[in-house]
Short mmCIF file of C-alpha atoms in Angstrom, two decimals:
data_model
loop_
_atom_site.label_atom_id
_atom_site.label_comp_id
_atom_site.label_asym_id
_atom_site.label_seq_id
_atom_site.Cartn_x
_atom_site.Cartn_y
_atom_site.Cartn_z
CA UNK M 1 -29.78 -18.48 -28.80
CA UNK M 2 -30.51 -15.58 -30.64
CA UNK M 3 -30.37 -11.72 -30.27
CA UNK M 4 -33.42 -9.58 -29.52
CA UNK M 5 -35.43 -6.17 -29.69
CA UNK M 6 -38.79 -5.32 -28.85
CA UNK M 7 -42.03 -6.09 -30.34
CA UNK M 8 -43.44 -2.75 -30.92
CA UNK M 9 -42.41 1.09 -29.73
CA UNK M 10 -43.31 2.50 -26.85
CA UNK M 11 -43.24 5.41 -24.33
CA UNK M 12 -43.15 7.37 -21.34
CA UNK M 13 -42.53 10.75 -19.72
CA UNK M 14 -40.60 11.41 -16.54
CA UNK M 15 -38.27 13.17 -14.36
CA UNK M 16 -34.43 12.84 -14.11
CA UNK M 17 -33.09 12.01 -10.93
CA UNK M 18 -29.72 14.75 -11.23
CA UNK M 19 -31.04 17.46 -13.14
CA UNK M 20 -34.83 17.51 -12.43
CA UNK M 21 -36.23 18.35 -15.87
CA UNK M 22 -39.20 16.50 -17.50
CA UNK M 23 -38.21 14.10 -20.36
CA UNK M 24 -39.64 11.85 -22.66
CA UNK M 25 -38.40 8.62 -23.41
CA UNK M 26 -39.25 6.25 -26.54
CA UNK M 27 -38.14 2.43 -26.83
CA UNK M 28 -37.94 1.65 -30.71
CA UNK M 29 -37.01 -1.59 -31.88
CA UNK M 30 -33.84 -1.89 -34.24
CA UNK M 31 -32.81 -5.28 -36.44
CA UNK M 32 -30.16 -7.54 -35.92
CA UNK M 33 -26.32 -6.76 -34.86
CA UNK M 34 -27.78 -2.77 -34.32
CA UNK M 35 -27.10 -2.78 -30.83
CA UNK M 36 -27.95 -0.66 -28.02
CA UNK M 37 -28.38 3.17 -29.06
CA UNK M 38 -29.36 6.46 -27.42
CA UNK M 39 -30.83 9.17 -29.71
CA UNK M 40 -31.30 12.89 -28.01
CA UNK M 41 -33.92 14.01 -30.15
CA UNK M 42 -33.42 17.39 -29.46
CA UNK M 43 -30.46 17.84 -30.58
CA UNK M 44 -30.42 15.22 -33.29
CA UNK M 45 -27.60 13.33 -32.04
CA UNK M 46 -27.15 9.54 -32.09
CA UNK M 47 -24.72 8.28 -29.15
CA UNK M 48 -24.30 4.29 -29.30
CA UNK M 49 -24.08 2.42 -25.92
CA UNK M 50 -19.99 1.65 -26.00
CA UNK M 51 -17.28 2.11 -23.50
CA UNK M 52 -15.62 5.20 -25.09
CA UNK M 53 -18.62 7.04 -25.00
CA UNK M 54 -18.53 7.11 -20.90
CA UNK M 55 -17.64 10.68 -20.22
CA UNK M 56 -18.45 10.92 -16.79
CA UNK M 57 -18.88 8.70 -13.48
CA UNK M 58 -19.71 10.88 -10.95
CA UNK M 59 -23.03 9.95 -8.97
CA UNK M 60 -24.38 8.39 -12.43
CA UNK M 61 -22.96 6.56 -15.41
CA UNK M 62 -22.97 9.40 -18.50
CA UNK M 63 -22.68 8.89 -22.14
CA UNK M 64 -21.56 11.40 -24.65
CA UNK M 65 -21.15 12.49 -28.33
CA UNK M 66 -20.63 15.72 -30.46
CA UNK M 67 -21.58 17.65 -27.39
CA UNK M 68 -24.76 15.69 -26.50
CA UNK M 69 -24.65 13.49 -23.28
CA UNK M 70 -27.20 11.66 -21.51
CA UNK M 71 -26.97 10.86 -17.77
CA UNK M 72 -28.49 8.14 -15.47
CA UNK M 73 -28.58 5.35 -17.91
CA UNK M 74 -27.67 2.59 -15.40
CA UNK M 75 -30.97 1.58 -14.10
CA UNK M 76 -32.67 1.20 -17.41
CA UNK M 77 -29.67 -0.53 -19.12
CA UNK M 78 -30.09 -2.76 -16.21
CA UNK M 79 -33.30 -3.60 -17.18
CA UNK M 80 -32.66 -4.69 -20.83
CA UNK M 81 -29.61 -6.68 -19.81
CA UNK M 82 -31.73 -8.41 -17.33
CA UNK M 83 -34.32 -9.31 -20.55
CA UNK M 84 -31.78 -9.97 -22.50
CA UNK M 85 -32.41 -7.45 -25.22
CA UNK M 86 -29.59 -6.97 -27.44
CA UNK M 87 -31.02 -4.17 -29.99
CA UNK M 88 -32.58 -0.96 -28.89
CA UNK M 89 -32.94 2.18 -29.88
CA UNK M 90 -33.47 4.69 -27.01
CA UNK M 91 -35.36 8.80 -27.74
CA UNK M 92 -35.10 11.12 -24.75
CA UNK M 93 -35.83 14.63 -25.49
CA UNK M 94 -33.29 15.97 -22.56
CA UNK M 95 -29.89 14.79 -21.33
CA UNK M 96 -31.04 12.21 -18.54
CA UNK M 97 -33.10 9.24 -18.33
CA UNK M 98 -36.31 9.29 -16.19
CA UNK M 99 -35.16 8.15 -12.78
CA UNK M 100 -39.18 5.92 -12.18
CA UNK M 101 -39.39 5.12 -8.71
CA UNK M 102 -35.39 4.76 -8.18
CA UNK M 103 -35.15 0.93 -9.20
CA UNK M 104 -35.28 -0.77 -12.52
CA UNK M 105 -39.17 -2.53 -11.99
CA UNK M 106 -40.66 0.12 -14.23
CA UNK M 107 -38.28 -0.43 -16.98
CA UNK M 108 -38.92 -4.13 -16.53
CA UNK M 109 -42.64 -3.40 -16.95
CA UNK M 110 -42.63 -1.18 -20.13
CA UNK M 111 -40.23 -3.68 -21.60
CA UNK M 112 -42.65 -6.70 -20.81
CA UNK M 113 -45.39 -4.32 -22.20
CA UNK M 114 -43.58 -3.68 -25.57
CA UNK M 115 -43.20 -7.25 -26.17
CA UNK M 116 -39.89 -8.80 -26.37
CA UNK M 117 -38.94 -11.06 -29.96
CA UNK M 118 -36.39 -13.10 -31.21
CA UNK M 119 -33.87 -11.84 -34.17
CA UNK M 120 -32.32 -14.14 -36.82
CA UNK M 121 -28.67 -13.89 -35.76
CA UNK M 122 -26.97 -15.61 -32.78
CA UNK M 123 -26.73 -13.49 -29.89
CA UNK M 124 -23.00 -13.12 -28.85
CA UNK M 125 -21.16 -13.09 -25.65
CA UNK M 126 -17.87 -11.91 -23.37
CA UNK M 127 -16.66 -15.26 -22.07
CA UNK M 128 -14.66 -14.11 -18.97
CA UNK M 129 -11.30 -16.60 -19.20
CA UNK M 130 -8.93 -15.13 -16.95
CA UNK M 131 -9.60 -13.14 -14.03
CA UNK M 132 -9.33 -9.26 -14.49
CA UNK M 133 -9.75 -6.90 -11.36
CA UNK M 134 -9.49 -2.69 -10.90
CA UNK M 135 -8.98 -1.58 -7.65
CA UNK M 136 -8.77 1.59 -5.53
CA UNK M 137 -8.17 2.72 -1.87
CA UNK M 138 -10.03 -1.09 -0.68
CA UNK M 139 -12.49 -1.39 -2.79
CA UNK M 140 -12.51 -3.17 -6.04
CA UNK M 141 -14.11 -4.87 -8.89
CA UNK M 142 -13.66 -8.09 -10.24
CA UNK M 143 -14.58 -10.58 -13.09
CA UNK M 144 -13.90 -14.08 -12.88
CA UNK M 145 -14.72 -17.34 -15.34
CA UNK M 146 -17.57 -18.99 -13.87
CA UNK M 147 -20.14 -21.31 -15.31
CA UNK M 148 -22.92 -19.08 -14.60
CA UNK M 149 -23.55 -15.67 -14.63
CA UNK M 150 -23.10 -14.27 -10.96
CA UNK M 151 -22.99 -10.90 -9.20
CA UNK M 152 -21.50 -11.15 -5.48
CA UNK M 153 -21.48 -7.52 -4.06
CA UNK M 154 -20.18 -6.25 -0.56
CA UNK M 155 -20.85 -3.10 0.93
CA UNK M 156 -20.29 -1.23 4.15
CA UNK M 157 -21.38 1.94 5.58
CA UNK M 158 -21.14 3.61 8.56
CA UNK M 159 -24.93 4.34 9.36
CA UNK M 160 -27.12 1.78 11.30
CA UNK M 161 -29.47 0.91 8.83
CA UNK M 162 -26.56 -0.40 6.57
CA UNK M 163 -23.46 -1.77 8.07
CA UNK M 164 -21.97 -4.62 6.37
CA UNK M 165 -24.53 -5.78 3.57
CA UNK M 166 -23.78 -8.93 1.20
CA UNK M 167 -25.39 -10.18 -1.81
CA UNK M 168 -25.15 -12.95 -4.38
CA UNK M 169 -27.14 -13.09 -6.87
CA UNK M 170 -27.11 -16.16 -9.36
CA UNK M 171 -28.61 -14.74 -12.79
CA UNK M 172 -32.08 -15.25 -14.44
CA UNK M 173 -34.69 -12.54 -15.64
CA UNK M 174 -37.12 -13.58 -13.33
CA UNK M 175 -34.97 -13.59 -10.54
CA UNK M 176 -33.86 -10.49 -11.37
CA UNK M 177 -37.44 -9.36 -11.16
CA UNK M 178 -38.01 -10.92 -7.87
CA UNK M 179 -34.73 -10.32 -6.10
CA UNK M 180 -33.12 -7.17 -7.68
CA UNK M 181 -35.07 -4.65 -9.87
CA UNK M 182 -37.50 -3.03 -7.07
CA UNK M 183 -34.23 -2.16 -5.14
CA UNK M 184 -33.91 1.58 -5.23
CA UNK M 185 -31.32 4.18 -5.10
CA UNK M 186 -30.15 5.29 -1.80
CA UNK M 187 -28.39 8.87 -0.45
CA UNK M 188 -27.82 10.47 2.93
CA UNK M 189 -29.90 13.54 3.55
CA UNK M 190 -26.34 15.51 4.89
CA UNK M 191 -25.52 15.02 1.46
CA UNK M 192 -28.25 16.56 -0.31
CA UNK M 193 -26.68 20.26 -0.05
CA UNK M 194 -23.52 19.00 -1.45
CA UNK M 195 -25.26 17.29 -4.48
CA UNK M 196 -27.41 20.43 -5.29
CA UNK M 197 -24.11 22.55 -5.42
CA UNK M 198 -22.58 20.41 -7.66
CA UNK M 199 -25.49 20.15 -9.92
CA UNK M 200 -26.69 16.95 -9.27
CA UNK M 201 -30.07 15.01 -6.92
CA UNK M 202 -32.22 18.06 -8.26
CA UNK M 203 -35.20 15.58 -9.03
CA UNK M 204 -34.34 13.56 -5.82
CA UNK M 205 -37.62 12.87 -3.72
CA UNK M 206 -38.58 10.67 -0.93
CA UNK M 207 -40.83 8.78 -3.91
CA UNK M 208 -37.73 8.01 -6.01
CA UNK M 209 -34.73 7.36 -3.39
CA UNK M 210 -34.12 6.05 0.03
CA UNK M 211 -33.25 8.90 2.06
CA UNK M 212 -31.14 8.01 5.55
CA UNK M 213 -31.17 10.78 8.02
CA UNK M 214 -29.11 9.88 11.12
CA UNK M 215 -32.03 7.84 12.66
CA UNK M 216 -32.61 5.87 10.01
CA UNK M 217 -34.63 5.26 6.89
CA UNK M 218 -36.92 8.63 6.04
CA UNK M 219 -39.24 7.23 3.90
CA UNK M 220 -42.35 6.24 5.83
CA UNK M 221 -42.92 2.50 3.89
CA UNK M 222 -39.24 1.73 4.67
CA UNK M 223 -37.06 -0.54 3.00
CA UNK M 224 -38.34 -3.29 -0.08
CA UNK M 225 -35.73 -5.79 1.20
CA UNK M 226 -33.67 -5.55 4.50
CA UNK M 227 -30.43 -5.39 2.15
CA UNK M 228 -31.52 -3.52 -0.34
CA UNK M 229 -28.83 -1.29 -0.93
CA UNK M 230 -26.50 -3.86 -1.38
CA UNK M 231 -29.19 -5.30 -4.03
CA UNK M 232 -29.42 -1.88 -5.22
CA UNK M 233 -25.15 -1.99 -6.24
CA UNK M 234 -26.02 -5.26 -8.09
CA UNK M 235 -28.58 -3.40 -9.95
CA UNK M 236 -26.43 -0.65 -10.91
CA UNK M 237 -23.67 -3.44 -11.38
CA UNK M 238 -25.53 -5.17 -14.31
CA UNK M 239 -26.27 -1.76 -15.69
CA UNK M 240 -22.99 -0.98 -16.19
CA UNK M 241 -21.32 -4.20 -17.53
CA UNK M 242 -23.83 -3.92 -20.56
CA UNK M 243 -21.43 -0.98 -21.78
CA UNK M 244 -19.31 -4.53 -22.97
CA UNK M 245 -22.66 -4.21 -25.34
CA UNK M 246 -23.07 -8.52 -25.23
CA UNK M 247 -23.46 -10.04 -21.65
CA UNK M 248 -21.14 -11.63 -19.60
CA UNK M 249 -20.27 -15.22 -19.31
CA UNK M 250 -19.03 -15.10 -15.78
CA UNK M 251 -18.95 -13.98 -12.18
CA UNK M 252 -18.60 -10.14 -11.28
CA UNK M 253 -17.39 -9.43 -7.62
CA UNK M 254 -16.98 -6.72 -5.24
CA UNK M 255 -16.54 -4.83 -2.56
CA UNK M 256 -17.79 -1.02 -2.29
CA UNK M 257 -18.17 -0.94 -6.16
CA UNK M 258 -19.22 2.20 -8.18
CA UNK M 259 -19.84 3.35 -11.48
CA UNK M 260 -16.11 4.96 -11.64
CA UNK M 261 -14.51 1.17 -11.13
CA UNK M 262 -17.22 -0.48 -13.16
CA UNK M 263 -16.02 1.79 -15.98
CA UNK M 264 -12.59 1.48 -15.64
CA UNK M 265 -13.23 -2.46 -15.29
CA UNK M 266 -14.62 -2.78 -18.47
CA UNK M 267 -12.01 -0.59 -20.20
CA UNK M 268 -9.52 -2.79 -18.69
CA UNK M 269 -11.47 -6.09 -19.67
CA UNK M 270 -11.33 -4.73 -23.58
CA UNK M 271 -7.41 -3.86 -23.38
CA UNK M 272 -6.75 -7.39 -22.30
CA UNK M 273 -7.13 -9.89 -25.33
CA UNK M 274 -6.34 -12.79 -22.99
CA UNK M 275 -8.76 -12.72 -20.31
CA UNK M 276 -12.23 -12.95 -22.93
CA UNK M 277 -13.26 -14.25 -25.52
CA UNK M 278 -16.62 -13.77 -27.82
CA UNK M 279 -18.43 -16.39 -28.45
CA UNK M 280 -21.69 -16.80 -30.76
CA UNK M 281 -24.38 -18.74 -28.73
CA UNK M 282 -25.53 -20.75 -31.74
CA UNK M 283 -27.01 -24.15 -32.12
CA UNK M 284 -23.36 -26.10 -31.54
CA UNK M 285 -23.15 -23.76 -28.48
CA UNK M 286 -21.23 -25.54 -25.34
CA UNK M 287 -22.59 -26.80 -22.11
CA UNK M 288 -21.74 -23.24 -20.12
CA UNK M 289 -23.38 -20.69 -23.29
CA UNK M 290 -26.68 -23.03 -22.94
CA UNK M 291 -26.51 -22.25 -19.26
CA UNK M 292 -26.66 -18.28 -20.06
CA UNK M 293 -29.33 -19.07 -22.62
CA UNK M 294 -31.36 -20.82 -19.82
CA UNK M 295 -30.42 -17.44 -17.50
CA UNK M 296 -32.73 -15.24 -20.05
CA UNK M 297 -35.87 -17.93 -19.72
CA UNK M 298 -38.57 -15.65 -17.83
#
């Protein structure tokens, strides 16, 4: 199997979800073994997608470099892990990425319209071999070796509409597309005061979140799936594991997951030779990389 970028360029101008400002995104495609890279064009500042760039986890998964950050990445790295895109060079003009309609089925559609082709080198992989888990105050995160590439999420709030919510989700892209990426973010109107203080849900809207009140759901279409905010962890989930920058060859678990525990799962995954490997999913791949190759078919 082997790596891949996008056909051609291309771009689009939005809102960010925390801070509320316009910004302009561009997609570029980059050659083989580049990976994934943000670019703040503003400030001229180049901050590649890897684990010691995470500077902060709160509400949002945030990058940073020689003072430049960008926040809200999780929905559109979600995307290109879903397609499978290895290389990718990412222009904003501000410090978030536009939050679309709160899910990843935008991303999904500018990547589809850009075109999506095959590198020369292999594409690589994290082959989860032992099983590696972060937890704090009952909830936790968890990778195990599996044959295929699975998210299970659990989740359980308080609030009617919620409750207890359970997902598992067996990879492919167009699964993804069916089952995961129109799930949007979700936040409790009691909260919104809170958020605003701190800095943060400035560009928050009825058209780009699910808002609960204490009746219910607020927006006036309702909910895309019954469980989608359980669908809407996953989404985040897959998001965040691509900070490993190659996908996973495995099954992710949890239970009340969030971007902190995702991050300090992964940091814990790369301090612990043992449980991974990397393997190159080349021609003499074995029976369990051809089954993630098959995950990417569309």
């Amino acid at each position: 199997m082997k790596q891949r970028t996008i056909a051609k360029s291309i771009e689009l101008v939005g809102i960010g979800l925390h801070k509320g400002v316009p910004v302009r995104m561009i997609l570029e495609p980059l050659p083989e073994n580049s990976g994934i890279v943000f670019y703040r064009s503003d400030l001229g500042v180049s901050i590649p997608l890897k684990i010691e760039n995470v500077i902060d986890t709160t509400m949002a998964t945030v990058i940073g470099k020689s003072g430049a950050k960008i926040s809200t990445i999780e929905h559109l790295l979600s995307a290109i892990n879903a397609y499978g895109i290895d290389n990718l060079r990412i222009v904003l003009d501000n410090e978030e990425a536009p939050i679309m309609d709160g899910s990843s089925i935008g991303f999904c559609m500018l990547l589809e319209e850009a075109g999506i082709v095959e590198l020369n080198a292999n594409k690589k992989a994290i082959a989860i071999k032992e099983p590696i888990e972060v937890a704090e105050n009952g909830k936790f995160v968890r990778l195990e070796p599996s044959d295929s590439m699975i998210f299970d999420f659990s989740i359980k709030f308080p609030h009617r509409a919620i409750m207890e919510q359970s997902y598992k989700f067996t990879f492919s892209t167009q699964k993804y597309k069916d089952e995961i990426a129109r799930a949007r973010t979700f936040g409790f109107v009691q909260e919104v005061n809170a958020l605003r203080a701190m800095g943060l849900g400035l560009g928050g809207s009825l058209d780009n979140c699910i808002v609960l009140d204490e009746n219910g759901v607020m927006n006036k279409d309702g909910l895309r799936y019954k469980d989608e905010f359980v669908r809407h962890k996953i989404l985040d989930a897959i998001g965040d594991m691509s900070l490993l920058g190659m996908p996973i060859m495995g099954g992710y678990f949890s239970f009340a997951g969030s971007h902190k525990l995702n991050h300090f799962l992964t940091k814990k995954l790369m301090a612990s030779s043992n449980a991974y490997e990397i393997v190159e999913l080349g021609e003499t791949a074995l029976e369990k990389e051809k089954a993630l190759a098959t995950s990417f078919a569309n």
